[in-house]
Amino acid sequence: MSYTTLALNIENHIAHIQLNRPAKLNTLIMEFWQEMVDAFAEIEKTASARVVVISSTGKHFTAGLDLNAFGNIASDMQSATDPARIREQMRNNVREMQESFTVIEKCRLPVLVAVQGGCIGGGVDLVSACDMRYCTEDAFFTIQEINIGMTADVGTLQRLPHLIPSGIVRELAYTGRRMMSAESKEVGLVNHVYKDADAMISGVLEIAETIASKSPLAVHGTKEMLNYTRDHSVDDALNYMSVWQSGMFFSNDLFEAAKANAEKRKPVFDDLLPPRKLVRRQP
C-alpha cells in the first residue's frame, strides 16, 4: 500500500512508521487520518510484525493539525440549513479522527514513538496513545489546541492523565505552554532523552529488537492486561487475567522458552497468526 503522509517499512519483526512531510513540518492533513488507520491495518495483517516504532522526518515531529485542511468542514457548518444535523455529522468526524490514534492503543503489538523537535497539538494526541515515548534534547510537547480557541479532542485529555500527574496535564492544557524534554522526562512522559535524532532512532530500534525477541503471545497478553488494568478495578483486572491465562498459558512459546534456557540458546518463537475475518466481502 502506498501512502502520501507517511512511510511504512516492516523488517526484522519491526514495523517502522515515519511521518514523511518534513517540508510541511509533518502537519496533519486530511489524508493522514485515514492513512494511520490503513497503516495499522496493514501491520496487523503482517504476521512477522511484532513491535511498532513511530518516528518522523525533518526538524519537527509534527506541527500538529493543518487548519487549512478543515476549511470545508467549517464552510459546511456555516451553510447548513439544520445546525443540529451538521453538528451530528461533526461528532462523527471527530470520532473518525479519534480512531486514527485509537488504532495505536488497540494494536496488539507494543508501539514505541520517537520524537524530535516540536510535538504539537495532534502530535501529543498521537504519543499519548503509544506504549512508550522517547525524545531528543531539543524536543518539546505542546497542547496547542487551547492557543487556537478549541478543546483538544482526539485523545490528549483522555489519555495523558494516565501518564503524568493531573496537575501537570491541566497546566499544559489550560496554558498551551511548551513542556521541554527535561521536564517531560522528569514527569514520566518519556522514558529516555537522547542527544539527537540519530542516537534516538538507534536506541529506540534497539529496544524494539529486544521486544521482538520475546514471545509474541506473551507480549500481546502483557499489553492487553496493562490496558485493561488502566480502565478497571484491581479485582476486575485480576479476574480478567485469570480468564486470559486459562486460555493462553500452555503455549508453544512457554515450552520453547524453557527448552532454550536449558540448551543455553536464544528461543525462536512463531509469529502470531494475523487476525482473520469470519465474513469476507466478495470482490
GROMACS .gro file of C-alpha atoms in nm:
model
  283
    1MET     CA    1   0.000   0.000   0.000
    2SER     CA    2   0.130   0.348  -0.086
    3TYR     CA    3   0.097   0.647   0.147
    4THR     CA    4   0.129   1.022   0.097
    5THR     CA    5   0.184   1.142   0.455
    6LEU     CA    6   0.390   0.859   0.597
    7ALA     CA    7   0.617   0.568   0.508
    8LEU     CA    8   0.586   0.214   0.638
    9ASN     CA    9   0.863  -0.045   0.642
   10ILE     CA   10   0.838  -0.389   0.805
   11GLU     CA   11   1.172  -0.563   0.857
   12ASN     CA   12   1.324  -0.791   1.121
   13HIS     CA   13   0.988  -0.812   1.303
   14ILE     CA   14   0.977  -0.430   1.343
   15ALA     CA   15   0.711  -0.220   1.170
   16HIS     CA   16   0.852   0.132   1.131
   17ILE     CA   17   0.610   0.415   1.053
   18GLN     CA   18   0.764   0.751   0.963
   19LEU     CA   19   0.573   1.077   0.927
   20ASN     CA   20   0.701   1.190   0.592
   21ARG     CA   21   0.618   1.554   0.513
   22PRO     CA   22   0.925   1.732   0.656
   23ALA     CA   23   0.895   2.035   0.428
   24LYS     CA   24   0.550   2.098   0.579
   25LEU     CA   25   0.666   2.023   0.934
   26ASN     CA   26   0.465   1.700   0.915
   27THR     CA   27   0.139   1.885   0.968
   28LEU     CA   28  -0.160   1.653   0.983
   29ILE     CA   29  -0.358   1.692   0.662
   30MET     CA   30  -0.681   1.508   0.578
   31GLU     CA   31  -0.505   1.210   0.419
   32PHE     CA   32  -0.309   1.144   0.737
   33TRP     CA   33  -0.612   1.048   0.944
   34GLN     CA   34  -0.709   0.760   0.714
   35GLU     CA   35  -0.352   0.658   0.640
   36MET     CA   36  -0.278   0.594   1.008
   37VAL     CA   37  -0.575   0.357   1.021
   38ASP     CA   38  -0.464   0.191   0.697
   39ALA     CA   39  -0.103   0.154   0.815
   40PHE     CA   40  -0.203  -0.019   1.136
   41ALA     CA   41  -0.442  -0.244   0.944
   42GLU     CA   42  -0.151  -0.342   0.719
   43ILE     CA   43   0.069  -0.408   1.023
   44GLU     CA   44  -0.198  -0.625   1.185
   45LYS     CA   45  -0.219  -0.834   0.867
   46THR     CA   46   0.160  -0.884   0.859
   47ALA     CA   47   0.228  -1.181   1.083
   48SER     CA   48   0.601  -1.114   1.103
   49ALA     CA   49   0.548  -0.775   1.273
   50ARG     CA   50   0.599  -0.797   1.650
   51VAL     CA   51   0.657  -0.434   1.753
   52VAL     CA   52   0.585  -0.091   1.603
   53VAL     CA   53   0.808   0.217   1.602
   54ILE     CA   54   0.670   0.558   1.503
   55SER     CA   55   0.918   0.831   1.416
   56SER     CA   56   0.929   1.137   1.195
   57THR     CA   57   1.146   1.326   0.949
   58GLY     CA   58   1.288   1.675   0.940
   59LYS     CA   59   1.321   1.932   1.217
   60HIS     CA   60   0.994   1.863   1.397
   61PHE     CA   61   0.799   1.550   1.480
   62THR     CA   62   0.478   1.731   1.383
   63ALA     CA   63   0.348   2.086   1.395
   64GLY     CA   64   0.001   1.946   1.453
   65LEU     CA   65  -0.325   1.991   1.271
   66ASP     CA   66  -0.322   2.156   0.928
   67LEU     CA   67  -0.608   2.402   0.982
   68ASN     CA   68  -0.633   2.479   0.611
   69ALA     CA   69  -0.737   2.119   0.550
   70PHE     CA   70  -1.050   2.172   0.756
   71GLY     CA   71  -1.186   2.471   0.570
   72ASN     CA   72  -1.455   2.261   0.405
   73ILE     CA   73  -1.591   2.142   0.739
   74ALA     CA   74  -1.624   2.500   0.865
   75SER     CA   75  -1.788   2.602   0.538
   76ASP     CA   76  -2.040   2.318   0.562
   77MET     CA   77  -2.132   2.416   0.916
   78GLN     CA   78  -2.189   2.777   0.819
   79SER     CA   79  -2.408   2.687   0.521
   80ALA     CA   80  -2.610   2.414   0.690
   81THR     CA   81  -2.988   2.451   0.689
   82ASP     CA   82  -3.021   2.240   1.003
   83PRO     CA   83  -2.745   2.311   1.258
   84ALA     CA   84  -2.836   2.001   1.460
   85ARG     CA   85  -2.777   1.769   1.167
   86ILE     CA   86  -2.445   1.920   1.070
   87ARG     CA   87  -2.330   1.904   1.432
   88GLU     CA   88  -2.426   1.537   1.447
   89GLN     CA   89  -2.210   1.495   1.139
   90MET     CA   90  -1.930   1.687   1.311
   91ARG     CA   91  -1.946   1.442   1.601
   92ASN     CA   92  -1.897   1.158   1.354
   93ASN     CA   93  -1.599   1.341   1.202
   94VAL     CA   94  -1.436   1.379   1.544
   95ARG     CA   95  -1.493   1.011   1.621
   96GLU     CA   96  -1.335   0.923   1.287
   97MET     CA   97  -1.026   1.129   1.372
   98GLN     CA   98  -1.009   0.979   1.721
   99GLU     CA   99  -0.993   0.634   1.564
  100SER     CA  100  -0.669   0.733   1.388
  101PHE     CA  101  -0.495   0.722   1.727
  102THR     CA  102  -0.716   0.466   1.896
  103VAL     CA  103  -0.577   0.211   1.648
  104ILE     CA  104  -0.240   0.264   1.816
  105GLU     CA  105  -0.384   0.172   2.153
  106LYS     CA  106  -0.588  -0.119   2.014
  107CYS     CA  107  -0.293  -0.263   1.822
  108ARG     CA  108  -0.193  -0.592   1.983
  109LEU     CA  109   0.173  -0.501   1.934
  110PRO     CA  110   0.366  -0.258   2.156
  111VAL     CA  111   0.404   0.084   1.992
  112LEU     CA  112   0.714   0.297   2.061
  113VAL     CA  113   0.734   0.659   1.946
  114ALA     CA  114   1.049   0.867   1.888
  115VAL     CA  115   1.006   1.246   1.897
  116GLN     CA  116   1.243   1.515   1.772
  117GLY     CA  117   1.177   1.889   1.779
  118GLY     CA  118   0.819   2.001   1.823
  119CYS     CA  119   0.539   1.761   1.911
  120ILE     CA  120   0.246   1.996   1.883
  121GLY     CA  121  -0.131   1.961   1.904
  122GLY     CA  122  -0.230   1.635   1.737
  123GLY     CA  123   0.121   1.507   1.796
  124VAL     CA  124   0.052   1.496   2.169
  125ASP     CA  125  -0.268   1.302   2.098
  126LEU     CA  126  -0.062   1.055   1.898
  127VAL     CA  127   0.216   0.999   2.151
  128SER     CA  128  -0.036   0.967   2.436
  129ALA     CA  129  -0.176   0.656   2.265
  130CYS     CA  130   0.164   0.485   2.240
  131ASP     CA  131   0.310   0.236   2.486
  132MET     CA  132   0.643   0.414   2.533
  133ARG     CA  133   0.777   0.756   2.435
  134TYR     CA  134   1.135   0.871   2.368
  135CYS     CA  135   1.266   1.210   2.259
  136THR     CA  136   1.569   1.420   2.172
  137GLU     CA  137   1.713   1.701   2.384
  138ASP     CA  138   1.556   1.963   2.155
  139ALA     CA  139   1.208   1.811   2.176
  140PHE     CA  140   0.910   1.984   2.329
  141PHE     CA  141   0.541   1.899   2.374
  142THR     CA  142   0.254   2.148   2.341
  143ILE     CA  143  -0.120   2.103   2.381
  144GLN     CA  144  -0.173   2.363   2.112
  145GLU     CA  145  -0.549   2.349   2.084
  146ILE     CA  146  -0.609   2.597   2.368
  147ASN     CA  147  -0.398   2.850   2.179
  148ILE     CA  148  -0.631   2.839   1.879
  149GLY     CA  149  -0.955   2.856   2.074
  150MET     CA  150  -1.055   2.492   2.089
  151THR     CA  151  -1.052   2.195   2.324
  152ALA     CA  152  -0.814   1.910   2.240
  153ASP     CA  153  -1.045   1.642   2.106
  154VAL     CA  154  -0.867   1.332   1.975
  155GLY     CA  155  -0.716   1.174   2.285
  156THR     CA  156  -0.479   1.400   2.480
  157LEU     CA  157  -0.723   1.490   2.757
  158GLN     CA  158  -0.838   1.129   2.789
  159ARG     CA  159  -0.500   0.951   2.785
  160LEU     CA  160  -0.241   1.196   2.916
  161PRO     CA  161  -0.382   1.198   3.274
  162HIS     CA  162  -0.300   0.826   3.290
  163LEU     CA  163   0.065   0.902   3.203
  164ILE     CA  164   0.162   1.211   3.404
  165PRO     CA  165   0.024   1.394   3.711
  166SER     CA  166  -0.316   1.554   3.665
  167GLY     CA  167  -0.194   1.896   3.774
  168ILE     CA  168   0.072   1.896   3.502
  169VAL     CA  169  -0.182   1.789   3.240
  170ARG     CA  170  -0.417   2.068   3.342
  171GLU     CA  171  -0.143   2.329   3.338
  172LEU     CA  172  -0.034   2.225   2.990
  173ALA     CA  173  -0.394   2.206   2.863
  174TYR     CA  174  -0.502   2.542   3.011
  175THR     CA  175  -0.191   2.742   2.922
  176GLY     CA  176  -0.073   2.584   2.597
  177ARG     CA  177   0.288   2.623   2.712
  178ARG     CA  178   0.577   2.413   2.592
  179MET     CA  179   0.698   2.123   2.805
  180MET     CA  180   1.064   2.074   2.717
  181SER     CA  181   1.243   1.741   2.703
  182ALA     CA  182   1.397   1.762   3.052
  183GLU     CA  183   1.058   1.823   3.214
  184SER     CA  184   0.892   1.553   3.004
  185LYS     CA  185   1.147   1.305   3.141
  186GLU     CA  186   1.105   1.436   3.496
  187VAL     CA  187   0.726   1.390   3.497
  188GLY     CA  188   0.747   1.049   3.329
  189LEU     CA  189   0.605   1.127   2.985
  190VAL     CA  190   0.917   0.998   2.809
  191ASN     CA  191   1.136   0.704   2.907
  192HIS     CA  192   1.465   0.849   2.786
  193VAL     CA  193   1.606   1.167   2.631
  194TYR     CA  194   1.868   1.124   2.356
  195LYS     CA  195   2.125   1.375   2.237
  196ASP     CA  196   2.000   1.382   1.878
  197ALA     CA  197   1.767   1.210   1.633
  198ASP     CA  198   2.021   0.957   1.507
  199ALA     CA  199   2.103   0.841   1.860
  200MET     CA  200   1.732   0.826   1.942
  201ILE     CA  201   1.634   0.615   1.643
  202SER     CA  202   1.924   0.379   1.706
  203GLY     CA  203   1.832   0.346   2.072
  204VAL     CA  204   1.460   0.301   2.014
  205LEU     CA  205   1.515   0.039   1.743
  206GLU     CA  206   1.742  -0.149   1.984
  207ILE     CA  207   1.462  -0.153   2.242
  208ALA     CA  208   1.219  -0.265   1.970
  209GLU     CA  209   1.454  -0.550   1.874
  210THR     CA  210   1.459  -0.668   2.235
  211ILE     CA  211   1.079  -0.671   2.248
  212ALA     CA  212   1.063  -0.851   1.913
  213SER     CA  213   1.283  -1.128   2.052
  214LYS     CA  214   1.029  -1.214   2.323
  215SER     CA  215   0.726  -1.441   2.292
  216PRO     CA  216   0.475  -1.255   2.071
  217LEU     CA  217   0.187  -1.417   2.256
  218ALA     CA  218   0.324  -1.311   2.595
  219VAL     CA  219   0.388  -0.956   2.473
  220HIS     CA  220   0.035  -0.934   2.334
  221GLY     CA  221  -0.108  -1.058   2.664
  222THR     CA  222   0.101  -0.808   2.858
  223LYS     CA  223  -0.029  -0.513   2.654
  224GLU     CA  224  -0.385  -0.642   2.680
  225MET     CA  225  -0.360  -0.666   3.060
  226LEU     CA  226  -0.192  -0.328   3.105
  227ASN     CA  227  -0.459  -0.151   2.901
  228TYR     CA  228  -0.740  -0.335   3.075
  229THR     CA  229  -0.595  -0.263   3.420
  230ARG     CA  230  -0.577   0.108   3.345
  231ASP     CA  231  -0.952   0.125   3.288
  232HIS     CA  232  -1.080  -0.123   3.551
  233SER     CA  233  -1.056  -0.202   3.920
  234VAL     CA  234  -0.779  -0.425   4.051
  235ASP     CA  235  -1.027  -0.703   4.124
  236ASP     CA  236  -1.178  -0.687   3.775
  237ALA     CA  237  -0.831  -0.687   3.621
  238LEU     CA  238  -0.720  -0.986   3.828
  239ASN     CA  239  -1.031  -1.176   3.723
  240TYR     CA  240  -0.970  -1.098   3.355
  241MET     CA  241  -0.607  -1.207   3.400
  242SER     CA  242  -0.720  -1.546   3.530
  243VAL     CA  243  -0.951  -1.592   3.232
  244TRP     CA  244  -0.678  -1.488   2.986
  245GLN     CA  245  -0.420  -1.715   3.146
  246SER     CA  246  -0.653  -2.015   3.143
  247GLY     CA  247  -0.657  -1.993   2.765
  248MET     CA  248  -0.307  -1.871   2.684
  249PHE     CA  249  -0.072  -2.015   2.947
  250PHE     CA  250   0.015  -2.355   2.797
  251SER     CA  251   0.152  -2.227   2.468
  252ASN     CA  252   0.433  -2.349   2.247
  253ASP     CA  253   0.619  -2.031   2.346
  254LEU     CA  254   0.631  -2.138   2.710
  255PHE     CA  255   0.789  -2.472   2.627
  256GLU     CA  256   1.026  -2.320   2.371
  257ALA     CA  257   1.150  -2.066   2.629
  258ALA     CA  258   1.213  -2.343   2.882
  259LYS     CA  259   1.391  -2.560   2.625
  260ALA     CA  260   1.606  -2.273   2.501
  261ASN     CA  261   1.704  -2.186   2.856
  262ALA     CA  262   1.808  -2.546   2.923
  263GLU     CA  263   2.007  -2.556   2.599
  264LYS     CA  264   2.162  -2.213   2.665
  265ARG     CA  265   2.043  -2.062   2.337
  266LYS     CA  266   1.807  -1.788   2.228
  267PRO     CA  267   1.446  -1.903   2.191
  268VAL     CA  268   1.281  -1.899   1.849
  269PHE     CA  269   0.912  -1.813   1.861
  270ASP     CA  270   0.646  -1.846   1.593
  271ASP     CA  271   0.471  -1.533   1.472
  272LEU     CA  272   0.118  -1.458   1.583
  273LEU     CA  273  -0.150  -1.553   1.334
  274PRO     CA  274  -0.289  -1.248   1.153
  275PRO     CA  275  -0.644  -1.154   1.253
  276ARG     CA  276  -0.896  -1.332   1.033
  277LYS     CA  277  -1.239  -1.201   0.948
  278LEU     CA  278  -1.515  -1.458   0.961
  279VAL     CA  279  -1.706  -1.280   0.687
  280ARG     CA  280  -1.518  -1.150   0.387
  281ARG     CA  281  -1.658  -0.907   0.138
  282GLN     CA  282  -1.686  -1.059  -0.208
  283PRO     CA  283  -1.499  -0.875  -0.489
   0.00000   0.00000   0.00000
